C-alpha positions as a Python dict, from the first residue, in 0.01 Angstrom:
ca = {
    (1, 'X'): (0, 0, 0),
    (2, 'X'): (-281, -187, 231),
    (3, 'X'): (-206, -542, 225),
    (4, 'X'): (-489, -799, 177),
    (5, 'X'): (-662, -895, 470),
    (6, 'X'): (-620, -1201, 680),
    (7, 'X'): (-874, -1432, 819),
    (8, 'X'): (-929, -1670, 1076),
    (9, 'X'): (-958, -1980, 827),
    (10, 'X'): (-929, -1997, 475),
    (11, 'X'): (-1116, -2283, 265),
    (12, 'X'): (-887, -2546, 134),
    (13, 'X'): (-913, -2549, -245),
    (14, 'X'): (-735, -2867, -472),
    (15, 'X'): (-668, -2696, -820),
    (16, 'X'): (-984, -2660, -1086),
    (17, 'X'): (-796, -2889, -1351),
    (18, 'X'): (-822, -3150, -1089),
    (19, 'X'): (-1161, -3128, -990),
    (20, 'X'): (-1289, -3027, -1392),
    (21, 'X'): (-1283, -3452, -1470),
    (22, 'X'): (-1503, -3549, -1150),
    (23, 'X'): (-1752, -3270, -1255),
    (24, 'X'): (-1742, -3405, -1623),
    (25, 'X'): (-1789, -3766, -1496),
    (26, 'X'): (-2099, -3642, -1333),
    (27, 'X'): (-2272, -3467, -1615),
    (28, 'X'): (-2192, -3750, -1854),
    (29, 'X'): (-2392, -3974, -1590),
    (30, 'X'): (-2649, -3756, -1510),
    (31, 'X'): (-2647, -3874, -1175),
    (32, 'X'): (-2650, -3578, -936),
    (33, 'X'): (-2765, -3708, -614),
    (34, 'X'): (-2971, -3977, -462),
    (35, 'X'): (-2683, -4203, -324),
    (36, 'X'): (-2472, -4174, -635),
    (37, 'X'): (-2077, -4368, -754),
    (38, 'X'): (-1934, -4041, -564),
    (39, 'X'): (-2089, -4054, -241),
    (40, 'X'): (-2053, -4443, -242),
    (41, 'X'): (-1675, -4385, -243),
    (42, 'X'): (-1683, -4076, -11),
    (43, 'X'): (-1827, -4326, 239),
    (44, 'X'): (-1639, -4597, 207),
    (45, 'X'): (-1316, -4362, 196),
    (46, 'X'): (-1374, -4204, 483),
    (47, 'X'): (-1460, -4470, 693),
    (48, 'X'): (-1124, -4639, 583),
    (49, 'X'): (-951, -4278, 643),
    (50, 'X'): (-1091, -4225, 944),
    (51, 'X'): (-1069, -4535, 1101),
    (52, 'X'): (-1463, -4585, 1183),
    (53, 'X'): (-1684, -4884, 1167),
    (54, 'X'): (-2032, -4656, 974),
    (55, 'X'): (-2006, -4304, 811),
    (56, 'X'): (-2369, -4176, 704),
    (57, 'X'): (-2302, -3855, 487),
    (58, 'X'): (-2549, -3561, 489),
    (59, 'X'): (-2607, -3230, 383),
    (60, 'X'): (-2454, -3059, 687),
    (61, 'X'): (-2372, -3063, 1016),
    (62, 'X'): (-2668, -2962, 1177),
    (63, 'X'): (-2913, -3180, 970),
    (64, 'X'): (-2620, -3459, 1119),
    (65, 'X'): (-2713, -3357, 1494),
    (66, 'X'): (-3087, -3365, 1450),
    (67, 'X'): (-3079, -3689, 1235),
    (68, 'X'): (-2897, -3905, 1507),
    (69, 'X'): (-3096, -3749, 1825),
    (70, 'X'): (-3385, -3884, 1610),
    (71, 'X'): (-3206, -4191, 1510),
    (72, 'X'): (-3149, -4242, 1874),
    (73, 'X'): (-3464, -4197, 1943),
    (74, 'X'): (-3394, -3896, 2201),
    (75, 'X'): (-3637, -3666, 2368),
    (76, 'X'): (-3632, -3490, 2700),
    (77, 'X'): (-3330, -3334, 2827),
    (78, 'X'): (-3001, -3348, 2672),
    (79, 'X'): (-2722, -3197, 2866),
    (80, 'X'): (-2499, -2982, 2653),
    (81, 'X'): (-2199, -2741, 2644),
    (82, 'X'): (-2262, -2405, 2683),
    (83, 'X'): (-1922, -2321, 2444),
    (84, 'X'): (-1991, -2417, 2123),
    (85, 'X'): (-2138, -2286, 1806),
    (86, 'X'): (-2475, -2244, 1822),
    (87, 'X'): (-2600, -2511, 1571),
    (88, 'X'): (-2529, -2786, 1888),
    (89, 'X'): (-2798, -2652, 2115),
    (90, 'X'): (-3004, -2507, 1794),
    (91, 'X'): (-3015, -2900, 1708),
    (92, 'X'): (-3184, -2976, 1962),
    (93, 'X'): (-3451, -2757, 2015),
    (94, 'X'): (-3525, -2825, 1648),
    (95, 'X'): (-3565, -3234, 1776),
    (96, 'X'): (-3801, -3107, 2020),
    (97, 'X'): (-3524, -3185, 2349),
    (98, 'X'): (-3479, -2985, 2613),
    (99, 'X'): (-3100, -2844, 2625),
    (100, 'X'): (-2945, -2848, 2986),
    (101, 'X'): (-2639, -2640, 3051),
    (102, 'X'): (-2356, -2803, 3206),
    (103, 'X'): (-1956, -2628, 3267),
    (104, 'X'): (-1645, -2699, 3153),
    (105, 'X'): (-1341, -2793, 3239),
    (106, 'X'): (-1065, -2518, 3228),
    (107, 'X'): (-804, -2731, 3026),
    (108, 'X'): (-973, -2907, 2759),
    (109, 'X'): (-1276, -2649, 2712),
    (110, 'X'): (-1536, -2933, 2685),
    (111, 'X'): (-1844, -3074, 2917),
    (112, 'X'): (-1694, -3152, 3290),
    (113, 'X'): (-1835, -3516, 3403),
    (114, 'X'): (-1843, -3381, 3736),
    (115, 'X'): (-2070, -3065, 3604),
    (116, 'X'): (-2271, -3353, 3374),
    (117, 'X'): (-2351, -3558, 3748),
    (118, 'X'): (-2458, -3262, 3868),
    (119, 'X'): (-2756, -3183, 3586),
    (120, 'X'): (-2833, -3480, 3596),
    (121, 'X'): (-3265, -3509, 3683),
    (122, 'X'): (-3491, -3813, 3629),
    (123, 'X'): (-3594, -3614, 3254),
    (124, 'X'): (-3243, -3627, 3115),
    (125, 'X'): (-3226, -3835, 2845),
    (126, 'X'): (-2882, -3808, 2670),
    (127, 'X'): (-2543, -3638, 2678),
    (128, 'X'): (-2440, -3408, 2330),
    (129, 'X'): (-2084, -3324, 2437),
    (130, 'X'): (-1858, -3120, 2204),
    (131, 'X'): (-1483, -3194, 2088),
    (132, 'X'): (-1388, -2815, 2105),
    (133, 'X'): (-1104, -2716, 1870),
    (134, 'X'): (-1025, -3058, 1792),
    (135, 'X'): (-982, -3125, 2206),
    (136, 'X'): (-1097, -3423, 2292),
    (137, 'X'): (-1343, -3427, 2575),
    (138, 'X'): (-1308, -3654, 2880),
    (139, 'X'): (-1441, -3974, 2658),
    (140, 'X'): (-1401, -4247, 2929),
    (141, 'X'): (-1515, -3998, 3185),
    (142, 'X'): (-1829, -3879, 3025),
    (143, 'X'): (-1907, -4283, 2884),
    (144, 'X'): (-1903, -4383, 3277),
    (145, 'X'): (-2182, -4124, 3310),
    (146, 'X'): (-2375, -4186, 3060),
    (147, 'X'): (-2355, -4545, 3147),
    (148, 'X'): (-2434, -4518, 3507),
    (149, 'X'): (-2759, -4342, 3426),
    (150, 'X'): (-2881, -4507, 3115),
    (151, 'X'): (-2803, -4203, 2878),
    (152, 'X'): (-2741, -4193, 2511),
    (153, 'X'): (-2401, -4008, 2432),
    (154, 'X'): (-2343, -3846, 2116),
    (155, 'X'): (-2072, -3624, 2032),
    (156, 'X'): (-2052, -3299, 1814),
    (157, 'X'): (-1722, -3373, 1628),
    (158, 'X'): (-1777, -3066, 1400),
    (159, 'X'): (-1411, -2954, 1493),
    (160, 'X'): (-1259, -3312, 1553),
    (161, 'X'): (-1176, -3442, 1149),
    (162, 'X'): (-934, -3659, 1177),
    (163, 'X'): (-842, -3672, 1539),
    (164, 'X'): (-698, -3955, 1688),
    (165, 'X'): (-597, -4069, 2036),
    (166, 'X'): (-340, -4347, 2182),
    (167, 'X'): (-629, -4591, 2151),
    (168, 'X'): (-767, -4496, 1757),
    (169, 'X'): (-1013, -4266, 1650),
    (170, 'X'): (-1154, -4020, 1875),
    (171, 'X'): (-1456, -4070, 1653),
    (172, 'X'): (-1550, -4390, 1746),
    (173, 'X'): (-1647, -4278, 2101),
    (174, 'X'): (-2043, -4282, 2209),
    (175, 'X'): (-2303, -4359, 2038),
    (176, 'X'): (-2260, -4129, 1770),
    (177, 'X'): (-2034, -3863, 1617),
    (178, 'X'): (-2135, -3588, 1418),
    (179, 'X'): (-1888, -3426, 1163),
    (180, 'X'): (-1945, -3096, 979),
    (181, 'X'): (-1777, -3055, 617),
    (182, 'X'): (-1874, -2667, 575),
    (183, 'X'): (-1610, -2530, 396),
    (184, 'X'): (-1440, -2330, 716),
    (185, 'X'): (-1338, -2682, 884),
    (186, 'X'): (-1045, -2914, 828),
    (187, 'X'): (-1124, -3118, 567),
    (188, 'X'): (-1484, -2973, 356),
    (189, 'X'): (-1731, -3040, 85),
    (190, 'X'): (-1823, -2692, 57),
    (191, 'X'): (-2139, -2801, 267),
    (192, 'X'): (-2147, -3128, 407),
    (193, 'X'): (-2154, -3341, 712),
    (194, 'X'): (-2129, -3690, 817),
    (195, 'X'): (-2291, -3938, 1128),
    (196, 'X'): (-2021, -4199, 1240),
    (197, 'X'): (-2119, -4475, 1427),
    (198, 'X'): (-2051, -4826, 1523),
    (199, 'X'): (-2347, -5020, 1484),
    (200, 'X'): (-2483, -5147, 1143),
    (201, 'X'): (-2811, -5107, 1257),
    (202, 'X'): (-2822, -4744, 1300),
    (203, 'X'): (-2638, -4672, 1009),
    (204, 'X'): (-2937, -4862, 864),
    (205, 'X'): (-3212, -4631, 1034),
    (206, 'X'): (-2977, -4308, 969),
    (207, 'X'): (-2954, -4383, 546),
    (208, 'X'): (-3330, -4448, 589),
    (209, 'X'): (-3427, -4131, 766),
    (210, 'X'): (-3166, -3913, 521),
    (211, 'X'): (-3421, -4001, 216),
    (212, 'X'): (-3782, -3949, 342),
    (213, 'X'): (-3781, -4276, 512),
    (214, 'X'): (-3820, -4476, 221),
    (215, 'X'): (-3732, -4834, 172),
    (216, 'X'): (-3807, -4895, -186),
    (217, 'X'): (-3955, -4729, -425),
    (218, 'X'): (-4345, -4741, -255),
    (219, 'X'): (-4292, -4785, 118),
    (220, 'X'): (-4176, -4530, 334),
    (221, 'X'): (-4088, -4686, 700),
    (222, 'X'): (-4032, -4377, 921),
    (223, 'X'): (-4086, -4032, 941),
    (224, 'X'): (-3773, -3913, 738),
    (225, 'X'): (-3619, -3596, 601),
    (226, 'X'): (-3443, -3477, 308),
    (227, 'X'): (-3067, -3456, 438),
    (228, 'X'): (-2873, -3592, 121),
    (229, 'X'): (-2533, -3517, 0),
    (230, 'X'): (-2514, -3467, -322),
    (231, 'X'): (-2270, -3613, -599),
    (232, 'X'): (-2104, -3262, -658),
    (233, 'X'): (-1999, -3243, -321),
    (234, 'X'): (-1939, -3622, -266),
    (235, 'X'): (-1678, -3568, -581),
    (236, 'X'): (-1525, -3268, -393),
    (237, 'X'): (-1460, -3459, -129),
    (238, 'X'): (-1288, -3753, -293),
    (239, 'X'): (-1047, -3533, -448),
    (240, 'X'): (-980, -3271, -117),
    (241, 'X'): (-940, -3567, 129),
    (242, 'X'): (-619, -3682, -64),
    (243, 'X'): (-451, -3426, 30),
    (244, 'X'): (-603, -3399, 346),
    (245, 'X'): (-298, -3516, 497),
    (246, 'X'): (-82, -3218, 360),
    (247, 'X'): (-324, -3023, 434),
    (248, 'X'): (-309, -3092, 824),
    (249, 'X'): (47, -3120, 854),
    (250, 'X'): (55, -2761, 692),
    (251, 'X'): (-196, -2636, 989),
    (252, 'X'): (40, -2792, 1244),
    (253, 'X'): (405, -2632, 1080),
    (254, 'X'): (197, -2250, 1112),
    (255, 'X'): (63, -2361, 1504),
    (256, 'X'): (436, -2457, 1577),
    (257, 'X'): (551, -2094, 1483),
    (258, 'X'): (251, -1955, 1635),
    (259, 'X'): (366, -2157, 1972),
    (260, 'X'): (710, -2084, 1950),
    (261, 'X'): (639, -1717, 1924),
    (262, 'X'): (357, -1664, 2203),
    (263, 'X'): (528, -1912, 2472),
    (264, 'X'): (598, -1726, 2768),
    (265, 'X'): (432, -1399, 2653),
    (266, 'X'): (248, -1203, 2950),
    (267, 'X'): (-106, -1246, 3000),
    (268, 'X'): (-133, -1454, 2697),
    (269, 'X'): (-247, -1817, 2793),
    (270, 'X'): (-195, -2096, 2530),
    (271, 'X'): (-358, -2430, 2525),
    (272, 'X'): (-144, -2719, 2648),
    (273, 'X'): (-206, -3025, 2435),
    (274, 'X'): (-374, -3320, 2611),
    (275, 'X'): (-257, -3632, 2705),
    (276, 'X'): (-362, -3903, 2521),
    (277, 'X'): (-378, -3762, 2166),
    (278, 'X'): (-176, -3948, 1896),
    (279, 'X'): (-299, -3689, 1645),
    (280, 'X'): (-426, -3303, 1576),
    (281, 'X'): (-609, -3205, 1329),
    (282, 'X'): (-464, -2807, 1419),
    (283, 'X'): (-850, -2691, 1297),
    (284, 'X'): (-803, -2321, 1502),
    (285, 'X'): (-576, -2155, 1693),
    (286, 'X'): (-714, -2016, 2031),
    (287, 'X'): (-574, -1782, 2292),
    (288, 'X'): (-690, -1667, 2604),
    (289, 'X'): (-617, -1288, 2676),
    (290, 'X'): (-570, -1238, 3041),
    (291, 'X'): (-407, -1010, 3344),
    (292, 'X'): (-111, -906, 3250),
    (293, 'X'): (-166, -839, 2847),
    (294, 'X'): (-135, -491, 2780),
    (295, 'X'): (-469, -475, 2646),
    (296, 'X'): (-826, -692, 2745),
    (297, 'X'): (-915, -895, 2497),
    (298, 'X'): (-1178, -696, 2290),
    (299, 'X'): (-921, -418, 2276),
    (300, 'X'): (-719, -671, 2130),
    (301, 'X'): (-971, -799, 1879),
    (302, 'X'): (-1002, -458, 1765),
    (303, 'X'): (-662, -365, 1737),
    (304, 'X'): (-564, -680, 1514),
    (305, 'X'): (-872, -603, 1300),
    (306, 'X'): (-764, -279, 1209),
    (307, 'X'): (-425, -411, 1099),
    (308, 'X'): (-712, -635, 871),
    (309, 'X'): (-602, -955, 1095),
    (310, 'X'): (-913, -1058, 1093),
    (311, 'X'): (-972, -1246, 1432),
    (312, 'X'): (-1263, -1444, 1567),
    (313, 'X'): (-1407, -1480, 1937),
    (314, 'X'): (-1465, -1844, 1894),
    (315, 'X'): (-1697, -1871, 2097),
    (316, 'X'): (-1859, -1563, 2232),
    (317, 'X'): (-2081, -1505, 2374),
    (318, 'X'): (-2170, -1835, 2516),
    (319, 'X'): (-2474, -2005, 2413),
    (320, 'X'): (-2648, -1962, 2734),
    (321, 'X'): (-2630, -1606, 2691),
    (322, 'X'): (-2910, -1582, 2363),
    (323, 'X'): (-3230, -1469, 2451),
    (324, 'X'): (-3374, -1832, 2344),
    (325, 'X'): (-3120, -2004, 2596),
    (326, 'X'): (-3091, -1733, 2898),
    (327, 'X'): (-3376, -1938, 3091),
    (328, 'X'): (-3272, -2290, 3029),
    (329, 'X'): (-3156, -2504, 3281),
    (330, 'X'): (-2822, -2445, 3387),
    (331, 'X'): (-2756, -2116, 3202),
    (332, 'X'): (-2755, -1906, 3515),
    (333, 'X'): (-2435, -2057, 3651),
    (334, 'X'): (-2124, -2155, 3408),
    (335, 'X'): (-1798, -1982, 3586),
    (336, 'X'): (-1557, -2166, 3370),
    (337, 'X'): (-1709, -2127, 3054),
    (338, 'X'): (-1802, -1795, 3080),
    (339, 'X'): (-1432, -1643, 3166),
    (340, 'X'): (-1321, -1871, 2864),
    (341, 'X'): (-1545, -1713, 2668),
    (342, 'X'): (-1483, -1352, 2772),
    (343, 'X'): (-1126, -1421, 2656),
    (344, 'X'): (-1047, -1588, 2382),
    (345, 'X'): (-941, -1510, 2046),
    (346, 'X'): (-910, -1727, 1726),
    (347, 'X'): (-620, -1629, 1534),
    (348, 'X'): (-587, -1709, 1141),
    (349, 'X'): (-506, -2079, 1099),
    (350, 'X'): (-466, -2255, 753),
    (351, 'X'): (-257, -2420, 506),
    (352, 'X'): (-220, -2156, 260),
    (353, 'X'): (-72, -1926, 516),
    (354, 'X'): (248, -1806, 397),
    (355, 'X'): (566, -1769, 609),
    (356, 'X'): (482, -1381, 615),
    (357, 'X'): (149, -1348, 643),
    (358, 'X'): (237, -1571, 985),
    (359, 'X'): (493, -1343, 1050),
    (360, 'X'): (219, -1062, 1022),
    (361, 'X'): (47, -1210, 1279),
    (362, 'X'): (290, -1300, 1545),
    (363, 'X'): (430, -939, 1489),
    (364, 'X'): (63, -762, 1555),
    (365, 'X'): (8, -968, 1839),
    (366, 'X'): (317, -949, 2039),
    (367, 'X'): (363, -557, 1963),
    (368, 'X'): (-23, -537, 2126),
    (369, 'X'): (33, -739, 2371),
    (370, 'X'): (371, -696, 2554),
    (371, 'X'): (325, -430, 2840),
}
């Protein structure tokens, strides 16, 4: 008998009877969006949860990017990762930047400062680094950057929910943070995302921006958007992010098996964690296939996938490599990032991952890849 197939990440669901007196609340108020009791306390909640000055919420992640480049006022060039969902550098040719491709550093995955320097041109403008898998980047390195040259720096969190380092949040870095609550990360709203920042100010000009740019019922102030979250999802979110914390430590109990299992395994390389981090958020589970595995990495992939493990190349290709992005500046020459991305693998990583079905996985992959 087949058994039932098992993917890379699994949406966290609380149970219907929970969520069935939120929904009822809402349809006896007839209040479905527009800044609503729900996403009042989903603001204020995870601001305290988080431990962030300003959380904006939105209607995704991506409408998050392009609202604080514009927030920021940003234009120009905006140097970027080339490993990352595409979304990051889709963000900003949507805001009208220019992305710049920068490398990575081998151990965390994320934006080198050194690489950063190096793109820098008298047309760059800001820095959008990304928190890969959770990792943080190089904060104080890429601040002294951005604060030698004059440059905004905002940060695509998307993967980073929760993270926090010796010093607090890993959110509070930059100018900005963008989160993503699609229903594949961490903590979710089904769709969803959030701008976290320090300044009153911009959390000001964000709200405003999010609803048309009106102040009032008559005036509009700026040239806004439609990027509300609505009540439904707001509600969802009150309810999933107490037991967010169960949740995570759940993610972290399958990684430690995962770990334990993999450590020393030939031509498998696991990430080390990084100094500095008080906390995980254990949002994916990488590994990088290399000499010495019995198989390459796409034999791998394929392998595991007909055992219906359903593994992910997260990320592959690299962004540079799309036909919109082969041309831009920087593209032609990422070393780092491009053998990270020719061999990684994403195995399944969630809280509803049963003992088994993690024994499944360790078995498939250590069978395929010991010589």
């Amino acid at each position: 008998m087949s058994r039932p197939p098992l993917y890379v990440t699994q949406p966290a669901l609380p149970a219907f009877e929970d969520f069935e007196p939120l929904l009822r609340d809402i349809w006896a108020s007839r209040r479905l969006t527009n800044g609503g009791p729900y996403h009042d306390r989903l603001e204020a909640a995870l601001a305290s949860y988080l431990a962030v000055p300003q959380v904006s919420l939105l209607g995704n992640g991506t409408l998050a990017l392009m609202l604080a480049l514009k927030a920021l006022d940003v234009e120009g060039e905006v140097i970027t990762t080339p490993y990352s969902f595409v979304a990051t550098t889709h963000a900003l040719m949507w805001s009208g930047c220019t992305p710049v491709f920068a490398d990575i550093d081998p151990d965390s995955l994320n934006l080198d400062p050194a690489a950063v320097e190096a793109a820098i041109t008298p047309r760059t403008r800001a820095i959008l680094a990304v928190h890969v898998y959770g990792r943080p980047c190089d904060t104080a390195g890429l601040q002294a950057v951005a604060d030698h040259h004059g440059l905004r720096l905002i940060y695509d969190a998307a993967h980073a929910f929760g993270v926090h380092l010796d010093q607090g949040s890993l959110l509070a870095q930059g100018d900005a943070a963008i989160l993503s609550f699609h229903a594949t990360k961490v903590f979710h709203t089904f769709e969803g995302g959030a701008i976290v920042c320090r300044d009153e100010a911009l959390k000001a000009r964000i709200d405003l921006l999010r609803n048309f740019g009106f102040k009032g019922e008559t005036r509009v102030l700026a040239t806004g958007i439609n990027a509300k979250m609505n009540e439904l999802q707001a509600a969802f979110g009150c309810l999933t992010l107490s037991g967010i914390d169960a949740e995570i430590d759940a993610r972290a109990r399958v990684a430690a098996r995962y770990d334990a299992a993999f450590a020393g395994l030939p031509g498998l390389r696991l990430l080390a964690p990084l100094p500095g981090v008080a906390r995980h958020n254990h949002g994916y589970y990488p590994i990088f296939v290399e000499p010495g595995c019995a198989l390459n990495r796409d034999a791998l992939y394929e392998q595991l996938r007909a055992q219906d493990i359903i593994v992910r190349r997260y990320f592959y290709p690299l962004i540079s490599d799309f036909d919109m992005y082969r041309d831009a500046p920087g593209a032609d020459h990422l070393p780092v990032a491009r053998r990270m991305a020719d061999s990684v693998l994403c195995l399944p990583l969630y809280a509803a991952l049963g003992d088994d079905e993690v024994s499944r996985v360790i078995d498939a992959v250590t069978a395929a890849a010991r010589p």
